[in-house]
PDB file of N, CA, C and O in Angstrom, chain B, residues numbered from 101:
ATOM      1  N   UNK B 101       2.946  -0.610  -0.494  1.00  0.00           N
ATOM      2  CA  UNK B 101       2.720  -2.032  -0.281  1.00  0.00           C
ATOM      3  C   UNK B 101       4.007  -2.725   0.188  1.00  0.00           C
ATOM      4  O   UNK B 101       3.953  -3.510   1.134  1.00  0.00           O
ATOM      5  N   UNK B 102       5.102  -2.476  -0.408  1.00  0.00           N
ATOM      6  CA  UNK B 102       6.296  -2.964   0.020  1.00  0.00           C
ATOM      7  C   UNK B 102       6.896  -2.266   1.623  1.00  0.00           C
ATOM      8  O   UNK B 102       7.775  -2.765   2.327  1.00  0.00           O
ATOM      9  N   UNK B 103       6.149  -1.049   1.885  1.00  0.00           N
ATOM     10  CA  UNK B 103       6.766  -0.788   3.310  1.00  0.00           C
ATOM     11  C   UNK B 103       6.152  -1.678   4.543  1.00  0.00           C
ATOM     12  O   UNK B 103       6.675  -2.087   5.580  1.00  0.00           O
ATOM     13  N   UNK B 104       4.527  -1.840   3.885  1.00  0.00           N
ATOM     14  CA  UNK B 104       3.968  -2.713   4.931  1.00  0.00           C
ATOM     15  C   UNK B 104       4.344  -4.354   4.824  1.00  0.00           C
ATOM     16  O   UNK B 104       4.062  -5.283   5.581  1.00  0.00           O
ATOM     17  N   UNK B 105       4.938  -4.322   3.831  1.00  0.00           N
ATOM     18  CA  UNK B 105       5.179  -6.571   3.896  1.00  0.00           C
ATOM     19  C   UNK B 105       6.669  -6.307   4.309  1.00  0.00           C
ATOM     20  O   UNK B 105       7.300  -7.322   4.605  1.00  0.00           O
ATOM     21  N   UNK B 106       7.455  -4.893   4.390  1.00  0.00           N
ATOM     22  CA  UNK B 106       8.327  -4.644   5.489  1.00  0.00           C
ATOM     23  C   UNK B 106       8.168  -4.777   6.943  1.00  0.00           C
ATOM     24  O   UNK B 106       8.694  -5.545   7.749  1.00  0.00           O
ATOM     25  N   UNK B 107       7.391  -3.922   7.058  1.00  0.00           N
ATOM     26  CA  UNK B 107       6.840  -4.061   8.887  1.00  0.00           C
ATOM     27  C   UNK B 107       6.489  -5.234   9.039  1.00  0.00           C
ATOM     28  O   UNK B 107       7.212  -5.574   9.975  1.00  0.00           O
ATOM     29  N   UNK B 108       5.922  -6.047   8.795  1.00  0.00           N
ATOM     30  CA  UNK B 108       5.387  -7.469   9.370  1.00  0.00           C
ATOM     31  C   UNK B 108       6.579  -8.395   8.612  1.00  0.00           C
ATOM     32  O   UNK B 108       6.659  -9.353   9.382  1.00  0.00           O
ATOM     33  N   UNK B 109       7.446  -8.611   7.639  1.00  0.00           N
ATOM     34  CA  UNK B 109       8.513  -9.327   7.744  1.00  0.00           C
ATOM     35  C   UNK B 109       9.545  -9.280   8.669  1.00  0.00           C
ATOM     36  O   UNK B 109      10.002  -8.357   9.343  1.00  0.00           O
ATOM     37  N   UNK B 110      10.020 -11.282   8.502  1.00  0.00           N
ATOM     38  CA  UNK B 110      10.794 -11.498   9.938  1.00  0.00           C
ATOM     39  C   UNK B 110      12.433 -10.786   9.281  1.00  0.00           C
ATOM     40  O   UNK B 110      12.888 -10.880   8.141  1.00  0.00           O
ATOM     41  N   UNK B 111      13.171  -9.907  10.812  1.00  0.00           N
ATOM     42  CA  UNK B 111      14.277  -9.726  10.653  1.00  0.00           C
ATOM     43  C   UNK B 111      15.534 -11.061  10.211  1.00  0.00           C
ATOM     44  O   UNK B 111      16.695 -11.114   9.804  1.00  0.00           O
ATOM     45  N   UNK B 112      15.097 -11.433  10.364  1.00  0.00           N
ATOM     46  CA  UNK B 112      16.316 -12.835  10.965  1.00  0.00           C
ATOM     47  C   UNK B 112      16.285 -13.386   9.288  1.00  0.00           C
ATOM     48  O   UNK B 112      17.335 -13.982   9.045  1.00  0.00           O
ATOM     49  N   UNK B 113      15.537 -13.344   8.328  1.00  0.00           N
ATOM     50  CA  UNK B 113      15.615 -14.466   7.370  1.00  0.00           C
ATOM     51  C   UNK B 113      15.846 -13.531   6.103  1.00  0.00           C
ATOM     52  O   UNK B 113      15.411 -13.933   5.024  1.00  0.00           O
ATOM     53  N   UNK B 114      16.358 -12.582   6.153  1.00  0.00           N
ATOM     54  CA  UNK B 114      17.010 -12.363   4.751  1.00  0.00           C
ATOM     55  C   UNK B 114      15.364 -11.732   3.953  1.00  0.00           C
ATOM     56  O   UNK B 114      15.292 -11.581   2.734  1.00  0.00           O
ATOM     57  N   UNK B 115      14.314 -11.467   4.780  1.00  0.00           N
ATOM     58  CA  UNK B 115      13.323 -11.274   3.645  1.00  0.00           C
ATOM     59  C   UNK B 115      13.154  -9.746   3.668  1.00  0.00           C
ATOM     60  O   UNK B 115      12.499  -9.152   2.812  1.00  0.00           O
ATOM     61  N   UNK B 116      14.067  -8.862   5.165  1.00  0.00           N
ATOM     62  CA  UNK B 116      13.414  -7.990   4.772  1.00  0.00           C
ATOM     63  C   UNK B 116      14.495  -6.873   3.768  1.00  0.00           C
ATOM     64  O   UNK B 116      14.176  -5.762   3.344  1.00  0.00           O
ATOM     65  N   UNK B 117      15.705  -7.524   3.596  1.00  0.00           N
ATOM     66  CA  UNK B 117      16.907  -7.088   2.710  1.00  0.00           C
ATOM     67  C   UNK B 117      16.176  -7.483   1.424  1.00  0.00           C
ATOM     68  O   UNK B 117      16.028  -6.552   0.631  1.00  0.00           O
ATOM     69  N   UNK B 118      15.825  -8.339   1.159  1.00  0.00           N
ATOM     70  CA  UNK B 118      14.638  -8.871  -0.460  1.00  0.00           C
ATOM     71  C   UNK B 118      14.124  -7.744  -0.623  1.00  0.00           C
ATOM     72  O   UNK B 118      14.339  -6.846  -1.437  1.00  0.00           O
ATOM     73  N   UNK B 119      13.278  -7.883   0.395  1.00  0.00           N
ATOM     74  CA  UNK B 119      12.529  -6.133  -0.011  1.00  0.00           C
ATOM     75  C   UNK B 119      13.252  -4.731   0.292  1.00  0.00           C
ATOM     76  O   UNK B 119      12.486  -3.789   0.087  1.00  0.00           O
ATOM     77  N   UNK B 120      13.819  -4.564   0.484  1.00  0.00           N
ATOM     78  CA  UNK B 120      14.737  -3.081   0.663  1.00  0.00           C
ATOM     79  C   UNK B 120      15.281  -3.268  -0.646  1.00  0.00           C
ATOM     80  O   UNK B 120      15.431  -2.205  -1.249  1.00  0.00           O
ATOM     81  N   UNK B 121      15.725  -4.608  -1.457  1.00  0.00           N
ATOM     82  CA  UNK B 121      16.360  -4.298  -2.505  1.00  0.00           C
ATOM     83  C   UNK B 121      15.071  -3.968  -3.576  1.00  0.00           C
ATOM     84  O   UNK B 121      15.143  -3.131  -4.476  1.00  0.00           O
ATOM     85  N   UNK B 122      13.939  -4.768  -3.295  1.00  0.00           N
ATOM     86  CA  UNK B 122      13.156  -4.634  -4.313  1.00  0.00           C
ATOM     87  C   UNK B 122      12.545  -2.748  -4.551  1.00  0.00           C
ATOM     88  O   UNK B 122      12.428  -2.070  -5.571  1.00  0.00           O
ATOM     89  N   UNK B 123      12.264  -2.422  -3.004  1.00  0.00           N
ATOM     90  CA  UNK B 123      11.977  -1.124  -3.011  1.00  0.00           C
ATOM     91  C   UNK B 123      13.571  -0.577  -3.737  1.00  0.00           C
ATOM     92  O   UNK B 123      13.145  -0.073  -4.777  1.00  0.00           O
ATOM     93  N   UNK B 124      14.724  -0.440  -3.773  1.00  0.00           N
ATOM     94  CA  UNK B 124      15.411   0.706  -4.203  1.00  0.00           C
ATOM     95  C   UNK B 124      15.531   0.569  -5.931  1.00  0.00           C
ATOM     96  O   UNK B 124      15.756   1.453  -6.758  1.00  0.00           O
ATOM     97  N   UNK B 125      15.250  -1.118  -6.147  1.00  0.00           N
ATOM     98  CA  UNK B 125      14.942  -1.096  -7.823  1.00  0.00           C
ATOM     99  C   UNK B 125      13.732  -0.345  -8.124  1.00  0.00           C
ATOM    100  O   UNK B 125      13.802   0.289  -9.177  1.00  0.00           O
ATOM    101  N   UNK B 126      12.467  -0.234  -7.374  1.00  0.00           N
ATOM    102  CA  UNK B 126      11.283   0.029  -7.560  1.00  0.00           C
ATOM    103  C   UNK B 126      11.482   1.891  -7.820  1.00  0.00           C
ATOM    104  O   UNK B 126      11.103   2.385  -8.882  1.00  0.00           O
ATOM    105  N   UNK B 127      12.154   2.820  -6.633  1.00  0.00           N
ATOM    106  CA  UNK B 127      12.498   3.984  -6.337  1.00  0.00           C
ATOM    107  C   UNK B 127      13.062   3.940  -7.641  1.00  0.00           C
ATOM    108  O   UNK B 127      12.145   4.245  -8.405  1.00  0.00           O
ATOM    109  N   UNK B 128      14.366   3.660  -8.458  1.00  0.00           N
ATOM    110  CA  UNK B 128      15.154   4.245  -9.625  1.00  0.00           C
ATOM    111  C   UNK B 128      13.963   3.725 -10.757  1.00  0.00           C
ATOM    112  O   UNK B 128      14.111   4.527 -11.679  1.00  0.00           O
ATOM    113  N   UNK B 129      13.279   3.142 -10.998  1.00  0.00           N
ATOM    114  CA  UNK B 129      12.229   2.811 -12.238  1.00  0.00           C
ATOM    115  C   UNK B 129      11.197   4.382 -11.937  1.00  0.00           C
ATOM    116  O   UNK B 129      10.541   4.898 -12.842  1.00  0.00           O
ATOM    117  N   UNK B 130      11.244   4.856 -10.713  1.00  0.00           N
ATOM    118  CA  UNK B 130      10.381   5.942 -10.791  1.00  0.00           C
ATOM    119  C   UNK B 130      10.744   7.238 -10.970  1.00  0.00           C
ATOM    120  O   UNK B 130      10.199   8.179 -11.547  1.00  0.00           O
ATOM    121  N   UNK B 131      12.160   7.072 -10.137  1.00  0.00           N
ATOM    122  CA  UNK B 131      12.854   8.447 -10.662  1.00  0.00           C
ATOM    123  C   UNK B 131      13.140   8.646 -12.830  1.00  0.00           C
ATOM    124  O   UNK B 131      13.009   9.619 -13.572  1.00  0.00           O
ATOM    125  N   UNK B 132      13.413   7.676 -13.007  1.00  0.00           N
ATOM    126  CA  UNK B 132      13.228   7.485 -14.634  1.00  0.00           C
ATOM    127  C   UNK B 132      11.862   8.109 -15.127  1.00  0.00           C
ATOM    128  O   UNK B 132      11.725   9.113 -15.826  1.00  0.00           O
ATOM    129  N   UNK B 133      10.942   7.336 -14.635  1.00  0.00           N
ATOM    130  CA  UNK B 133       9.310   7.568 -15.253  1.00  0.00           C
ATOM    131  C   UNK B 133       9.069   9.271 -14.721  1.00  0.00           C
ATOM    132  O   UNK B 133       8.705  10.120 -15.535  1.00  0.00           O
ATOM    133  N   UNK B 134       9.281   9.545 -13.523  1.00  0.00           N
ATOM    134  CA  UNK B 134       8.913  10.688 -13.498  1.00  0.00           C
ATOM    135  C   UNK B 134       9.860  11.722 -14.596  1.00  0.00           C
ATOM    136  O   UNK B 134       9.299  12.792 -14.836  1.00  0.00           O
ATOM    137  N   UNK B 135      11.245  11.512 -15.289  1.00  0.00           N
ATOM    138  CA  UNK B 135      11.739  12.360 -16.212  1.00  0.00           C
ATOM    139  C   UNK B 135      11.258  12.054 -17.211  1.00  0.00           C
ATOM    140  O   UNK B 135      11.641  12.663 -18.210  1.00  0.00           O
ATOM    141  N   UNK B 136      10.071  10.834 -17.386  1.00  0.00           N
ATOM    142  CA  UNK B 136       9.600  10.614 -18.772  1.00  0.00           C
ATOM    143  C   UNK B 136       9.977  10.073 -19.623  1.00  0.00           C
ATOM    144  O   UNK B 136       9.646  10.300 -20.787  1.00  0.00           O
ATOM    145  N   UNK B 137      11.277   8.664 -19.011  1.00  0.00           N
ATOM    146  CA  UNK B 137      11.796   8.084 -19.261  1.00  0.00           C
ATOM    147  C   UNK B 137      11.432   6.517 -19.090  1.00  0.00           C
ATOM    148  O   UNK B 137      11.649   5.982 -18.003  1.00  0.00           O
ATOM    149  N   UNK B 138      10.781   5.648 -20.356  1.00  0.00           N
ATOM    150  CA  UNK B 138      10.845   4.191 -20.336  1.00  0.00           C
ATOM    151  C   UNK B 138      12.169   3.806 -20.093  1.00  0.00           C
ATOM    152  O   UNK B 138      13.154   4.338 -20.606  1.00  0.00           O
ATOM    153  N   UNK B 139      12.177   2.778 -19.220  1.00  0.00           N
ATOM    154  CA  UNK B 139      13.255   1.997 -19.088  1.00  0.00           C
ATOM    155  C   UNK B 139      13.269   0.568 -18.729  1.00  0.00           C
ATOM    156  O   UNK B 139      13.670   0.267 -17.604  1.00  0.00           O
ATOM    157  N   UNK B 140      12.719  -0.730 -19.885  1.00  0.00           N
ATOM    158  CA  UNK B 140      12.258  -1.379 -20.496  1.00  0.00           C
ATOM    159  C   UNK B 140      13.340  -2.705 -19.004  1.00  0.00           C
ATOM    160  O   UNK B 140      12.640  -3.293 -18.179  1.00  0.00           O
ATOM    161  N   UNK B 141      14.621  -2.869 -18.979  1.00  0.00           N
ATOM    162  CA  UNK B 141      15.269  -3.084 -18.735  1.00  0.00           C
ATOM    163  C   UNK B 141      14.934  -3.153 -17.132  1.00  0.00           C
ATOM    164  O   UNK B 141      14.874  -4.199 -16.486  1.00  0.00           O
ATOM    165  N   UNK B 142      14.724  -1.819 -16.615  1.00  0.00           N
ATOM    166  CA  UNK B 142      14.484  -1.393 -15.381  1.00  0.00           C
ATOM    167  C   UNK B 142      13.074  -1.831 -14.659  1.00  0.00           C
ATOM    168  O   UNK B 142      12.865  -2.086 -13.473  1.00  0.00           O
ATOM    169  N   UNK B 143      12.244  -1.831 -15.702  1.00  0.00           N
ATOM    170  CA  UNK B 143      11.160  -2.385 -15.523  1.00  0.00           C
ATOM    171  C   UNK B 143      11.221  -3.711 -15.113  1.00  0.00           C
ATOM    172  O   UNK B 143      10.466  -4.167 -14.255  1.00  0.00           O
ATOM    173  N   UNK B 144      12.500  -4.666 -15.957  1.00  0.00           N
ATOM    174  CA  UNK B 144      12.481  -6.150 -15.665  1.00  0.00           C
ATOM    175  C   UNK B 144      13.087  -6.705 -14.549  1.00  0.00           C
ATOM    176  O   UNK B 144      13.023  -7.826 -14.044  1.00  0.00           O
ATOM    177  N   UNK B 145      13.817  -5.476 -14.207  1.00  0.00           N
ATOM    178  CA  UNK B 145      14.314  -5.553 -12.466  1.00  0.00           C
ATOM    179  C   UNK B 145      13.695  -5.785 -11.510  1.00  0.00           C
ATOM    180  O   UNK B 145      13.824  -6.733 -10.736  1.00  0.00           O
ATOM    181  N   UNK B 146      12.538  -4.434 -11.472  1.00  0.00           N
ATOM    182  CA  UNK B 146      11.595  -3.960 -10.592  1.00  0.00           C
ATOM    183  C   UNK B 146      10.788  -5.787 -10.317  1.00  0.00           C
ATOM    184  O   UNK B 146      10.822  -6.398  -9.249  1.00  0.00           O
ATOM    185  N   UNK B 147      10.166  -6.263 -11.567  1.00  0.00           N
ATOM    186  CA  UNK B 147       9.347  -7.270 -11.555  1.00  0.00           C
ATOM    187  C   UNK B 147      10.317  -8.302 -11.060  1.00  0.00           C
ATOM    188  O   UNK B 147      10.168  -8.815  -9.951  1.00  0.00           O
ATOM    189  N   UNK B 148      11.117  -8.556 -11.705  1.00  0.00           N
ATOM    190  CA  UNK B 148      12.239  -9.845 -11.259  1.00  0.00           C
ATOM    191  C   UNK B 148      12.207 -10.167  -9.521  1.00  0.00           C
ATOM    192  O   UNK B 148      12.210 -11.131  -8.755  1.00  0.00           O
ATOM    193  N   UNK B 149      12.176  -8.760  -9.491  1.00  0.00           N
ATOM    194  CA  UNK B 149      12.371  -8.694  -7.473  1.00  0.00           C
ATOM    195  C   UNK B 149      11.545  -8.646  -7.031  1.00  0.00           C
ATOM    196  O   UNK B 149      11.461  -9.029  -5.865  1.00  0.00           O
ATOM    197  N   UNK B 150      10.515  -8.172  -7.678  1.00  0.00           N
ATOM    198  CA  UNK B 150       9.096  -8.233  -6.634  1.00  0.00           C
ATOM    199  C   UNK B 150       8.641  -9.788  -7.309  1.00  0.00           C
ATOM    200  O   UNK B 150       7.676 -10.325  -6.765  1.00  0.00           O
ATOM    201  N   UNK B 151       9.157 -10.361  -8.215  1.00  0.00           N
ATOM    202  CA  UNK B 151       8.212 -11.903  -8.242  1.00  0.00           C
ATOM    203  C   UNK B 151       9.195 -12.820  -7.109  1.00  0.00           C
ATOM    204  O   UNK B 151       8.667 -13.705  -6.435  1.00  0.00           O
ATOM    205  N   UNK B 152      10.562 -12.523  -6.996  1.00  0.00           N
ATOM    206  CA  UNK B 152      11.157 -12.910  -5.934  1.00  0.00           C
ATOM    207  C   UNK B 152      10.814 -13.183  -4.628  1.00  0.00           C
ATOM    208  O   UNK B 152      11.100 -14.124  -3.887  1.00  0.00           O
ATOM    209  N   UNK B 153       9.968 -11.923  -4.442  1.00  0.00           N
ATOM    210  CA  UNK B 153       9.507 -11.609  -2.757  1.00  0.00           C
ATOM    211  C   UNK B 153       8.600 -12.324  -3.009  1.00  0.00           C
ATOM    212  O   UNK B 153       8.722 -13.434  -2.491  1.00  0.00           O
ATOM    213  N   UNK B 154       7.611 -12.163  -3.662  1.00  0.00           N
ATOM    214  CA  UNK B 154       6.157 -13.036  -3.695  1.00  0.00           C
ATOM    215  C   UNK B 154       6.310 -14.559  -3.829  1.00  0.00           C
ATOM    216  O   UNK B 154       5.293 -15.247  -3.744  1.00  0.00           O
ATOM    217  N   UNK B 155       7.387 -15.080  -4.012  1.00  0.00           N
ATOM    218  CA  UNK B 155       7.615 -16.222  -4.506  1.00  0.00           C
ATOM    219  C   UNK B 155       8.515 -17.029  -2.991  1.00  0.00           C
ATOM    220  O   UNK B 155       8.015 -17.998  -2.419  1.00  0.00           O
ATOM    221  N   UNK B 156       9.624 -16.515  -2.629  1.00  0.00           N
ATOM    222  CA  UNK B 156      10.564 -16.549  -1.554  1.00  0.00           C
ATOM    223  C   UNK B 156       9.920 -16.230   0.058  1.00  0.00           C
ATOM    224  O   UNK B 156       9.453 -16.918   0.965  1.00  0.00           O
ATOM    225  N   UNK B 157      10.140 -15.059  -0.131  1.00  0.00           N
ATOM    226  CA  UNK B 157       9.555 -14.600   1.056  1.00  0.00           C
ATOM    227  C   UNK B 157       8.243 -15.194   2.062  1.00  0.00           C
ATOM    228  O   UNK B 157       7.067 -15.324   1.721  1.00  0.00           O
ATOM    229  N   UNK B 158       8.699 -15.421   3.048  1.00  0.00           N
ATOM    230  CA  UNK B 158       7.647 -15.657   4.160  1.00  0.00           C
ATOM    231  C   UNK B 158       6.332 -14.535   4.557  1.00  0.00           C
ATOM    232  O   UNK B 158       5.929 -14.129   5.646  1.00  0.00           O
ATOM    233  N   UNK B 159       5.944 -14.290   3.325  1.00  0.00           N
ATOM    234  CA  UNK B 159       4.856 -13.126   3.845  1.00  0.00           C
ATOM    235  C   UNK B 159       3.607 -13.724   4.497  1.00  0.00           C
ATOM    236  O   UNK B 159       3.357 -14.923   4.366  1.00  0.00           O
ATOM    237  N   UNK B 160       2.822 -12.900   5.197  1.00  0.00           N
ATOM    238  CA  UNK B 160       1.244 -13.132   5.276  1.00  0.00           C
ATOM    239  C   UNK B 160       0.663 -12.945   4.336  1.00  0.00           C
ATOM    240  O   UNK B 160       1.002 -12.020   3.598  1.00  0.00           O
ATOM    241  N   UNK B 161      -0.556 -13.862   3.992  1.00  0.00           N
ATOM    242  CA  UNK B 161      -1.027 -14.280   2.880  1.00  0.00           C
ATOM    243  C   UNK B 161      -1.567 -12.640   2.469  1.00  0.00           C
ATOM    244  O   UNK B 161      -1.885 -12.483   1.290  1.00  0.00           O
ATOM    245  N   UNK B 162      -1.668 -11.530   3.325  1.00  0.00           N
ATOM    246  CA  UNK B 162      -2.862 -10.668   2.189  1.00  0.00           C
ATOM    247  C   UNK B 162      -1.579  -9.874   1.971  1.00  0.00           C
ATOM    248  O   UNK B 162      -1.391  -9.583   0.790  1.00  0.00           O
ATOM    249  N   UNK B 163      -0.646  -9.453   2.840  1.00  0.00           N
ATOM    250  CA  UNK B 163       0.941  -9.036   2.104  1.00  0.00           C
ATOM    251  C   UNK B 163       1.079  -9.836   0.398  1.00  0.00           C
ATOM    252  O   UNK B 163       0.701  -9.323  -0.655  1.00  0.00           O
ATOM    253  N   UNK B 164       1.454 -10.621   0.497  1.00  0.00           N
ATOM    254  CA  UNK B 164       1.441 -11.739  -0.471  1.00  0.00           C
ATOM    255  C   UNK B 164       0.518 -11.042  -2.222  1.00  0.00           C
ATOM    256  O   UNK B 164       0.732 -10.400  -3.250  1.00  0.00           O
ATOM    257  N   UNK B 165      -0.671 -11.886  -1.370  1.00  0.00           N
ATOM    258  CA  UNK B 165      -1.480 -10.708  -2.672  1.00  0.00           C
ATOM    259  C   UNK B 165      -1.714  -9.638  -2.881  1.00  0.00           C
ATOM    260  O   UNK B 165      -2.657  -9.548  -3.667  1.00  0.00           O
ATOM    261  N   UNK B 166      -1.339  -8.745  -2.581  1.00  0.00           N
ATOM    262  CA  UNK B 166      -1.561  -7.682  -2.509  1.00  0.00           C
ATOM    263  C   UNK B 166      -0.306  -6.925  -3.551  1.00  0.00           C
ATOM    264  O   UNK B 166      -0.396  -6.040  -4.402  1.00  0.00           O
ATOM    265  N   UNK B 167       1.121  -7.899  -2.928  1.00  0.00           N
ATOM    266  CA  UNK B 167       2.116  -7.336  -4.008  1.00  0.00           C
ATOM    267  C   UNK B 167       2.062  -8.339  -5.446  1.00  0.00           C
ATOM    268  O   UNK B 167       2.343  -7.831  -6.532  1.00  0.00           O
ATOM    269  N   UNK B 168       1.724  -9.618  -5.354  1.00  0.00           N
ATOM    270  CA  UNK B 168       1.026 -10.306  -6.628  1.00  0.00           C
ATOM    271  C   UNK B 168       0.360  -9.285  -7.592  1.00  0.00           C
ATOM    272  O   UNK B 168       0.677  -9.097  -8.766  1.00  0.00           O
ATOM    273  N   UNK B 169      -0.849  -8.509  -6.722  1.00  0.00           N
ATOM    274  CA  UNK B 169      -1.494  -7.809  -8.141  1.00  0.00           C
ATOM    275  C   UNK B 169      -0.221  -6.730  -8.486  1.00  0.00           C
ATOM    276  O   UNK B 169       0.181  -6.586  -9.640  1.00  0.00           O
ATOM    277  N   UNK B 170       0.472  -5.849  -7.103  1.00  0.00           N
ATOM    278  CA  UNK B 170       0.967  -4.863  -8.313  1.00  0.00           C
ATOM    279  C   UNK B 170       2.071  -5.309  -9.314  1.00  0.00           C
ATOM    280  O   UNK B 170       2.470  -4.661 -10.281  1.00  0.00           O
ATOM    281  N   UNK B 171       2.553  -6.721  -8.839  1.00  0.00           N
ATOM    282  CA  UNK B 171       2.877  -7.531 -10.143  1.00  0.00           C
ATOM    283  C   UNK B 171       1.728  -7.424 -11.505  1.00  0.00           C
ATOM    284  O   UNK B 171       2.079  -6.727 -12.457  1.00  0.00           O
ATOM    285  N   UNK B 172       0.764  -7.922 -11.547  1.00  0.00           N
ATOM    286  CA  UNK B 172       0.208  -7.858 -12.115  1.00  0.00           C
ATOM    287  C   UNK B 172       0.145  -6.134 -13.238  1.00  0.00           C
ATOM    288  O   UNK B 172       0.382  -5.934 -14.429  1.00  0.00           O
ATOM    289  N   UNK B 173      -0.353  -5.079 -11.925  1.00  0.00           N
ATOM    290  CA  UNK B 173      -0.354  -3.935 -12.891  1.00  0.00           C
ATOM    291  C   UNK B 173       0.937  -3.534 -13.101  1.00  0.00           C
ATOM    292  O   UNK B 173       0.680  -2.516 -13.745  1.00  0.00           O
ATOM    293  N   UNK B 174       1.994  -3.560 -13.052  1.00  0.00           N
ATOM    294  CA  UNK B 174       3.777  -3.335 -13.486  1.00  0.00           C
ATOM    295  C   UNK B 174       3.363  -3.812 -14.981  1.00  0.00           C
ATOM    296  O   UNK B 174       3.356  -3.063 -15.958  1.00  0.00           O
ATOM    297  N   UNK B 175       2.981  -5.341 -14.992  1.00  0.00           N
ATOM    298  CA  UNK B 175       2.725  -6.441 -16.304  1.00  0.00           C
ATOM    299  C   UNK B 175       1.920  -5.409 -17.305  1.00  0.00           C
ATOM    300  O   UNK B 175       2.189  -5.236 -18.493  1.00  0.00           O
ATOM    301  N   UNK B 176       1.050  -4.874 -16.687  1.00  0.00           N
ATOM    302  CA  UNK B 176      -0.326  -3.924 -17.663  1.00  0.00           C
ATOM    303  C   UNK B 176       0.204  -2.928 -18.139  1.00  0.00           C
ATOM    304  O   UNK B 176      -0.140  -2.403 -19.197  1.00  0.00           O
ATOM    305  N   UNK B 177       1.332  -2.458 -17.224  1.00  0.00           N
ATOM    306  CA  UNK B 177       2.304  -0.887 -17.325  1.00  0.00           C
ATOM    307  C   UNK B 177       2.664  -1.058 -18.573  1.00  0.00           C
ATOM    308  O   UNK B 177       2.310  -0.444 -19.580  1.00  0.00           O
ATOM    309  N   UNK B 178       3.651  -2.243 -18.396  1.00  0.00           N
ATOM    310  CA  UNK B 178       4.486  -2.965 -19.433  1.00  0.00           C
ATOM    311  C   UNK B 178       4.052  -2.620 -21.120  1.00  0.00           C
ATOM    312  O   UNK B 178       4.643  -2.086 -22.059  1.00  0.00           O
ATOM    313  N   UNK B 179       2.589  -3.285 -20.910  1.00  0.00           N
ATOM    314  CA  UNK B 179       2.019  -3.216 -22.370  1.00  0.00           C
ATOM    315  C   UNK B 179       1.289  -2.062 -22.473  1.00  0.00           C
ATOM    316  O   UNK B 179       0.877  -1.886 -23.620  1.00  0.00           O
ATOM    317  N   UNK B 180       0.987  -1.233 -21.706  1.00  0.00           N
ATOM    318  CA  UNK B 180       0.431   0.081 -22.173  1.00  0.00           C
ATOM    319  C   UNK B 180       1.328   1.368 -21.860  1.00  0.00           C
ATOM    320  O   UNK B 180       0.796   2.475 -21.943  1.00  0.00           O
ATOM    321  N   UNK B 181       2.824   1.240 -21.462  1.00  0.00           N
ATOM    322  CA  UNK B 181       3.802   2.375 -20.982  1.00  0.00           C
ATOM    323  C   UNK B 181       3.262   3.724 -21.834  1.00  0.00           C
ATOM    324  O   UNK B 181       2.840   4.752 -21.305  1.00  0.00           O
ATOM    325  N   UNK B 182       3.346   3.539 -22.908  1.00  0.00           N
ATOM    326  CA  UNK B 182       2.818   4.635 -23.950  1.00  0.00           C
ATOM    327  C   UNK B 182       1.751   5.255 -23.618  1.00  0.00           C
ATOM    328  O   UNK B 182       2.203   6.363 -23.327  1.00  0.00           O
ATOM    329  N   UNK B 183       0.440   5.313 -23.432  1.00  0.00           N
ATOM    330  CA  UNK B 183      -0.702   5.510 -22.722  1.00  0.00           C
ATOM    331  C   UNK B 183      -0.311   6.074 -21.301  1.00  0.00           C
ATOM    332  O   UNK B 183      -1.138   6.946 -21.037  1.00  0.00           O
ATOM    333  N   UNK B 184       0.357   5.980 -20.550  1.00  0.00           N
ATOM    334  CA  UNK B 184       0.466   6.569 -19.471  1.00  0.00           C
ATOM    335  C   UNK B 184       1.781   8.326 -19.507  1.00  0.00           C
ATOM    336  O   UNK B 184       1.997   9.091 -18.567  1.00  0.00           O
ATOM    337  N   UNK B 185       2.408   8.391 -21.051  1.00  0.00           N
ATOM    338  CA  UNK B 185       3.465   8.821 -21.266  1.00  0.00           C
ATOM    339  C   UNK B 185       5.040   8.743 -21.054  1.00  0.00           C
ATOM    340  O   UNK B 185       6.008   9.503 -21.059  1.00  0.00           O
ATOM    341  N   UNK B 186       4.758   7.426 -20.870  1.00  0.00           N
ATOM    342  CA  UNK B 186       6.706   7.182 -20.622  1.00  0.00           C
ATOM    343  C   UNK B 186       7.226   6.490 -21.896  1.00  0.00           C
ATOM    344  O   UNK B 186       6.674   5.495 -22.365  1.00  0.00           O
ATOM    345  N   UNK B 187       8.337   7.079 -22.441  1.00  0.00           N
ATOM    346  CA  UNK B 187       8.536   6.290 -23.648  1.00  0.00           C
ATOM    347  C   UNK B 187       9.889   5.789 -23.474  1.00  0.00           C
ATOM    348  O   UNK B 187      10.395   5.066 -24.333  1.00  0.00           O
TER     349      UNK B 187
END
C-alpha cells in the first residue's frame, strides 16, 4: 500500500520522503516480528508515520483510505500481538 501512494505521490513536496521514511520504520517492525519479536515502541513509530502520511500528505482519496485502514489493523495488531505470536 505504501509503494503505490509512492507511485502516484508528488516528487516536489516532501511526501514521497514521508513515505520512504514510513516504509523503512514499517520494514524494521517486520524484520523484529518475523524473529518473533514484539516491539511495542516500534510499533508506535510505524503508526506515528503512517498517521503522518494520512494526515499530511497530498494523497488521492482511495491511497488515503486505504492506508487509514492499515492504520486501523496495526491498532488491532496492537491489542491482539499475542494471538498472532509476537511477544
Amino acid at each position: 500500500d505504501l509503494d503505490r501512494a509512492t507511485s502516484s505521490a508528488s516528487p516536489y513536496r516532501g511526501d514521497r520522503q514521508q513515505l520512504a521514511k514510513t516504509k523503512y520504520e514499517l520494514n524494521e517492525l517486520q524484520t523484529k516480528l518475523s524473529q518473533g519479536v514484539y516491539d511495542d515502541r516500534e510499533l508506535n513509530e510505524v503508526m506515528d508515520a503512517l498517521q503522518g502520511v494520512v494526515e499530511s500528505n497530498r494523497l488521492a482519496p482511495r491511497d488515503r483510505n486505504i492506508l487509514s485502514e492499515d492504520l486501523k489493523r496495526l491498532d488491532d495488531f496492537r491489542v491482539r500481538h499475542e494471538n498472532y505470536g509476537a511477544r
